[in-house]
Tab-separated table of C-alpha atoms in Angstrom:
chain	number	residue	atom	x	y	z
A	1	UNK	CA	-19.599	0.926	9.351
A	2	UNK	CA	-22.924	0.400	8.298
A	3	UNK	CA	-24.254	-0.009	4.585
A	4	UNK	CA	-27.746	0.719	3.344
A	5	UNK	CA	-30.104	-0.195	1.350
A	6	UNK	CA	-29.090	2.174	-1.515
A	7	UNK	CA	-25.481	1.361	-0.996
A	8	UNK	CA	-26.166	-2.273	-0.877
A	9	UNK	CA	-27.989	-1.494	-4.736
A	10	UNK	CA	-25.002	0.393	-5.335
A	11	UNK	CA	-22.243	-2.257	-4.749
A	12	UNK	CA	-24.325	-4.486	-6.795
A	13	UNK	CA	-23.945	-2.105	-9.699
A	14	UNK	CA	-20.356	-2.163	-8.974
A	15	UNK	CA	-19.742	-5.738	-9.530
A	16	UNK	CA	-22.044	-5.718	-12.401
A	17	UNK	CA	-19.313	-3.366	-14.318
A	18	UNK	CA	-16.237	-4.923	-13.075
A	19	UNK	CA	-17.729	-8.410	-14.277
A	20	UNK	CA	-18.251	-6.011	-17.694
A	21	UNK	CA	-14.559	-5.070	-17.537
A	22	UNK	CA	-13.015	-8.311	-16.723
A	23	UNK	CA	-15.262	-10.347	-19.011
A	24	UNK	CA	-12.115	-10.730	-21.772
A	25	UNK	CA	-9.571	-11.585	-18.738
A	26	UNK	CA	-12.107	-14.217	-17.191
A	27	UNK	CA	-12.793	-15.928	-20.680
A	28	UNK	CA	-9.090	-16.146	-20.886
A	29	UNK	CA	-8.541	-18.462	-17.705
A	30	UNK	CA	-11.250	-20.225	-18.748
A	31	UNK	CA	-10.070	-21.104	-22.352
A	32	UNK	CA	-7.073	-22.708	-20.303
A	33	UNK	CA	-9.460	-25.061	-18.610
A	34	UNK	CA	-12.780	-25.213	-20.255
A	35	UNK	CA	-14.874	-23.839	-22.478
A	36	UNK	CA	-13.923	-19.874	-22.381
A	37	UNK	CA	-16.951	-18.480	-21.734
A	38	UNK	CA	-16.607	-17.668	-17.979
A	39	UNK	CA	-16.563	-14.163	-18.455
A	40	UNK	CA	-19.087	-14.192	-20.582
A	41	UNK	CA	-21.649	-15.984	-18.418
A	42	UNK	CA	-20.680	-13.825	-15.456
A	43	UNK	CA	-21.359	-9.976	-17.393
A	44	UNK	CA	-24.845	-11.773	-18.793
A	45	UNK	CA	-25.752	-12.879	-15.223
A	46	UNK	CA	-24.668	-9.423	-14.228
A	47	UNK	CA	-25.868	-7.702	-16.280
A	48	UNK	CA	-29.429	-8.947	-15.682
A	49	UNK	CA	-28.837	-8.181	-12.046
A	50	UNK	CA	-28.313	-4.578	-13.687
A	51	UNK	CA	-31.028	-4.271	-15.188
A	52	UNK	CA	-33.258	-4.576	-12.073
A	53	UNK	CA	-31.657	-2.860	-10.321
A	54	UNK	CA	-33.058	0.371	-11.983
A	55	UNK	CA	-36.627	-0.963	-12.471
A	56	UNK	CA	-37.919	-3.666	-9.970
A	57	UNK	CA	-35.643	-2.669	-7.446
A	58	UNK	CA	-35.583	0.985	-7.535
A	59	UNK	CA	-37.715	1.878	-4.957
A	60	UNK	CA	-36.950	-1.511	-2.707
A	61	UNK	CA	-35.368	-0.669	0.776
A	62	UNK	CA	-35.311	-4.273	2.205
A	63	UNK	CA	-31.800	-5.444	1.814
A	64	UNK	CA	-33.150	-9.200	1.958
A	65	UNK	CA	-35.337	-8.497	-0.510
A	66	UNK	CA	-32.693	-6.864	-2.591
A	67	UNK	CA	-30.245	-9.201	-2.497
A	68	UNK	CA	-33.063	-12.471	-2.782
A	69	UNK	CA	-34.254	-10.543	-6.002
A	70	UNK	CA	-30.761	-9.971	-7.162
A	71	UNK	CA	-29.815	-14.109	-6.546
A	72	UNK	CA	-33.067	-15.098	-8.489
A	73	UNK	CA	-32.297	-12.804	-11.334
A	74	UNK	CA	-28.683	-13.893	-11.386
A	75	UNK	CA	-30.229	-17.878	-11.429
A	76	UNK	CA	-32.644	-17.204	-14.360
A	77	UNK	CA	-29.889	-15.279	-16.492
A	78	UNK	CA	-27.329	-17.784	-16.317
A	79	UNK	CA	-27.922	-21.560	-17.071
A	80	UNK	CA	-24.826	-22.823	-16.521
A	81	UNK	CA	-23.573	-24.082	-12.821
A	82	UNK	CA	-22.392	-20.853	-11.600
A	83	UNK	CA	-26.235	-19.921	-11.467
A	84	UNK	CA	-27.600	-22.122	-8.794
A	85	UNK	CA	-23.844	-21.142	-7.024
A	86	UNK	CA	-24.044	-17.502	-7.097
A	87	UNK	CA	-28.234	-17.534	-6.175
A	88	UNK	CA	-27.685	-19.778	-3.399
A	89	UNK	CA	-24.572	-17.584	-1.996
A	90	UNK	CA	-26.868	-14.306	-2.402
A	91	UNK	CA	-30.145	-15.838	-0.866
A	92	UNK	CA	-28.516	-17.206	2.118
A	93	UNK	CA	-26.612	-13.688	2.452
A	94	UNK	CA	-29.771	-12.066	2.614
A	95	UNK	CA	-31.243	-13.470	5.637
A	96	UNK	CA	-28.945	-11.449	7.747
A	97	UNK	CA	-30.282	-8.256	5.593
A	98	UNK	CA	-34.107	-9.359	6.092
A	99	UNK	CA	-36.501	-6.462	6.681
A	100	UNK	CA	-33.083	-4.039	7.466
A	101	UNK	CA	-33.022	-1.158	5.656
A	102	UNK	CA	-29.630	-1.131	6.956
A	103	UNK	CA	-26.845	-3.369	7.667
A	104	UNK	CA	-24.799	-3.122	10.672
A	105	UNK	CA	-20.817	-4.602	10.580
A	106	UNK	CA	-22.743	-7.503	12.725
A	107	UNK	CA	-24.746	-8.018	9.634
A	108	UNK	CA	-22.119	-7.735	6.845
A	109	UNK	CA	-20.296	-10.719	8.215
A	110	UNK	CA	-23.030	-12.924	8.735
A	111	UNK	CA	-24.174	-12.047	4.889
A	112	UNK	CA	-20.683	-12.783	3.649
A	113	UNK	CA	-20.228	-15.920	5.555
A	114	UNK	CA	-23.419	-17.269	4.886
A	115	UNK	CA	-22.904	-16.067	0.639
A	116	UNK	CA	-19.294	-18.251	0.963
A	117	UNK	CA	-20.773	-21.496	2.645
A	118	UNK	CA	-23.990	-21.434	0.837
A	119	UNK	CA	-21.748	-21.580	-2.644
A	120	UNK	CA	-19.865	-24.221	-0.562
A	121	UNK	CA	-22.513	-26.022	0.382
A	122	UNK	CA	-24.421	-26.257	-3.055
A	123	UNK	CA	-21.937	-27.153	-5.025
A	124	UNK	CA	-20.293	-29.543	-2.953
A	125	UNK	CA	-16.530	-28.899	-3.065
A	126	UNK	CA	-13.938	-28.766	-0.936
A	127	UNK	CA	-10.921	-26.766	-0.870
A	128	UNK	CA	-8.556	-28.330	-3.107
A	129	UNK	CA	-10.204	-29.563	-5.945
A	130	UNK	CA	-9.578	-26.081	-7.791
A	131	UNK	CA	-12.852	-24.050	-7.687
A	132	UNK	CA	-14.161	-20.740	-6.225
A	133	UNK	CA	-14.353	-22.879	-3.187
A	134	UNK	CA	-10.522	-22.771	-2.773
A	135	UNK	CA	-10.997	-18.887	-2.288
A	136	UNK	CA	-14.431	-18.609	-0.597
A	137	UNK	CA	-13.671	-21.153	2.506
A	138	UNK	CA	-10.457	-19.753	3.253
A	139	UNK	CA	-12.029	-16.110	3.557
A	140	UNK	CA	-15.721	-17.542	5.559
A	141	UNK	CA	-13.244	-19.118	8.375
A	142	UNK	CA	-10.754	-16.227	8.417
A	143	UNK	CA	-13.854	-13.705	8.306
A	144	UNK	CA	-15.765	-15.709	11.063
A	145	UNK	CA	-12.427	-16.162	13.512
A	146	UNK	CA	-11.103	-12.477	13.263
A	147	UNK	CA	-14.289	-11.016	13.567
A	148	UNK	CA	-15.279	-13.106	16.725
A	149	UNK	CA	-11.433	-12.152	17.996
A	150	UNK	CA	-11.300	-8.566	17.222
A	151	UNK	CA	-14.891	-7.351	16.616
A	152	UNK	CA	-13.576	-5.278	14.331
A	153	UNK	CA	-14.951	-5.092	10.672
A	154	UNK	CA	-12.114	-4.118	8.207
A	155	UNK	CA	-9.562	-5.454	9.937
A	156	UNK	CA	-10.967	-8.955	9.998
A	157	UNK	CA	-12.258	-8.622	6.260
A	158	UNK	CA	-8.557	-7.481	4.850
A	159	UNK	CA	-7.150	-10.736	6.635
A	160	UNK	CA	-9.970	-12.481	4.902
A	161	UNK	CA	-9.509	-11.141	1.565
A	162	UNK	CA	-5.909	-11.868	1.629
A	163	UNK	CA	-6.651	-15.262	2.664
A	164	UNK	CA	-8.817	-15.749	-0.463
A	165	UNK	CA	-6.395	-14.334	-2.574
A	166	UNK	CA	-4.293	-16.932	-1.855
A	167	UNK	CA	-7.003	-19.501	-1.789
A	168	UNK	CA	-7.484	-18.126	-5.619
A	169	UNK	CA	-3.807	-18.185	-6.338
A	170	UNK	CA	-2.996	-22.063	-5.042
A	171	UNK	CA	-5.745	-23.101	-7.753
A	172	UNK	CA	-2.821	-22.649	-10.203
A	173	UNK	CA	-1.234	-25.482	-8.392
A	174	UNK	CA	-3.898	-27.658	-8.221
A	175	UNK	CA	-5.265	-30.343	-10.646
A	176	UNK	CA	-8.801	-29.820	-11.557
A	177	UNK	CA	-11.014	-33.021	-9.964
A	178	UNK	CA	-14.623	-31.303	-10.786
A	179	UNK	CA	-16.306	-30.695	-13.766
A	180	UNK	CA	-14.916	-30.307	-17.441
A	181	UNK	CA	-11.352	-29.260	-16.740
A	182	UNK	CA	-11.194	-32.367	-15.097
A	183	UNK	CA	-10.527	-34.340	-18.188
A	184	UNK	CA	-7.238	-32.362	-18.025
A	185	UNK	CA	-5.935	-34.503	-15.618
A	186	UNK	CA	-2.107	-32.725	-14.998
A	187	UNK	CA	-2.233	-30.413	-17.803
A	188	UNK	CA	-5.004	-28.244	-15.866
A	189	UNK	CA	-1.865	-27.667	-13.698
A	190	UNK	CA	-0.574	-24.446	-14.045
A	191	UNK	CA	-3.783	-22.690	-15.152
A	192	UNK	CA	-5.666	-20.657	-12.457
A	193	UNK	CA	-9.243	-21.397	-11.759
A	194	UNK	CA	-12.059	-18.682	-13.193
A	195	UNK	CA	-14.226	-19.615	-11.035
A	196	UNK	CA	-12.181	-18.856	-7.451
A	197	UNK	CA	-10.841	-15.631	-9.626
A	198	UNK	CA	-14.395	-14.239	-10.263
A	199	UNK	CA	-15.075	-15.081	-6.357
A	200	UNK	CA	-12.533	-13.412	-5.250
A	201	UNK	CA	-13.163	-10.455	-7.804
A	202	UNK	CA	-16.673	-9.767	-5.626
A	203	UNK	CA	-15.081	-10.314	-2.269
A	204	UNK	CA	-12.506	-7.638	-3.068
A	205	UNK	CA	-14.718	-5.430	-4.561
A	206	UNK	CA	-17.038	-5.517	-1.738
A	207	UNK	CA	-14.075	-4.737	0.865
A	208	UNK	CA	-13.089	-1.798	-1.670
A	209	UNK	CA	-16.445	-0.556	-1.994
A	210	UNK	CA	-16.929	-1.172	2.195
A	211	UNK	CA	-13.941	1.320	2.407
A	212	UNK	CA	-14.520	4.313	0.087
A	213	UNK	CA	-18.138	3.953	1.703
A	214	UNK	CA	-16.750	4.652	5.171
A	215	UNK	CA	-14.634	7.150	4.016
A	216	UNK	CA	-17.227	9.030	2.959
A	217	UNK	CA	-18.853	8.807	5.866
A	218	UNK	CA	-16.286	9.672	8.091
């Protein structure tokens, strides 16, 4: 399995219409909690991302340089705190892409590890406080332990993803200690996080996008 640079692009464009498609669905968890506009700041950030894609990046072949350019872009689109999370996450991903114009399975689980515990670490939160930490850690240790087990790609990133998704899904369960839903107190019980739900959104399309490309291949 190996992605290029033009795939790497590609998935980018990916997420950037899923985030378009789930906008309504993300706003909707995020009435529950906060201020509904999740989904919202998510397809603008996105959608920036987008943009470049087709103009600055168009010719680019670095995949550190693609994915750096596509965290800054993402951090000057969105003001909110999701910005500085999702740059940092992208920016640390792309050292393991730096001056490859193509990633090996090595450097795929470096990137994602590094994206998950860069959000972690710039944001502070641990698992159980309901954020997209509660699905991120939970896939970066499952990711980092199967792959040094097995050595093999897809099989360590499915148990990864299906350790996020239920990372994601305990957030329902949890009372919200960070940030405005935390003025819920018990009532944020019951309500799953948008933030672990968008997370998780990328991780799985990433693992999707991973498989139809080595399908393809093959």
């Amino acid at each position: 399995m190996e992605l290029s640079s033009y795939d790497l692009k590609n998935f980018f464009k990916t997420v950037a219409a899923m985030m378009e498609e789930e906008k309504d669905y993300l706003c909707e968890l995020d009435r529950k909690l906060g201020d509904g506009d999740h989904g919202v700041t998510m397809s603008i950030g996105w959608q920036a991302v987008d943009d470049i894609l087709d103009t600055d990046l168009k010719e680019e072949e670095d995949c550190g340089e693609i994915s750096m350019k596509v965290g800054k872009t993402f951090l000057s689109a969105v003001g909110s705190s999701v910005g500085p999370l999702y740059a940092t996450g992208l920016m640390r991903g792309a050292k393991s892409g730096k001056k490859k114009t193509v990633m090996d399975e090595k450097d795929l689980v470096e990137y994602w590890i590094a994206f998950a515990r860069g959000i972690k670490e710039r944001g502070q939160a641990e698992v159980g406080e309901k954020t997209m930490v509660d699905t991120l850690e939970p896939f970066a240790n499952t990711l980092e332990e199967k792959y040094a087990q097995t050595n093999q790609f897809f099989e360590s990133f499915e148990h990864a993803i299906s350790d996020a998704e239920k990372g994601m899904k305990s957030t329902k369960d949890i009372i919200s200690k960070r940030g405005r839903s935390s003025r819920l107190g018990d009532r944020s019980v019951g309500a799953q996080d948008p933030g672990a739900t968008s997370a998780f959104m990328i991780l799985s399309a990433f693992h999707k996008f991973a498989q139809n490309r080595s399908t393809q291949v093959s």
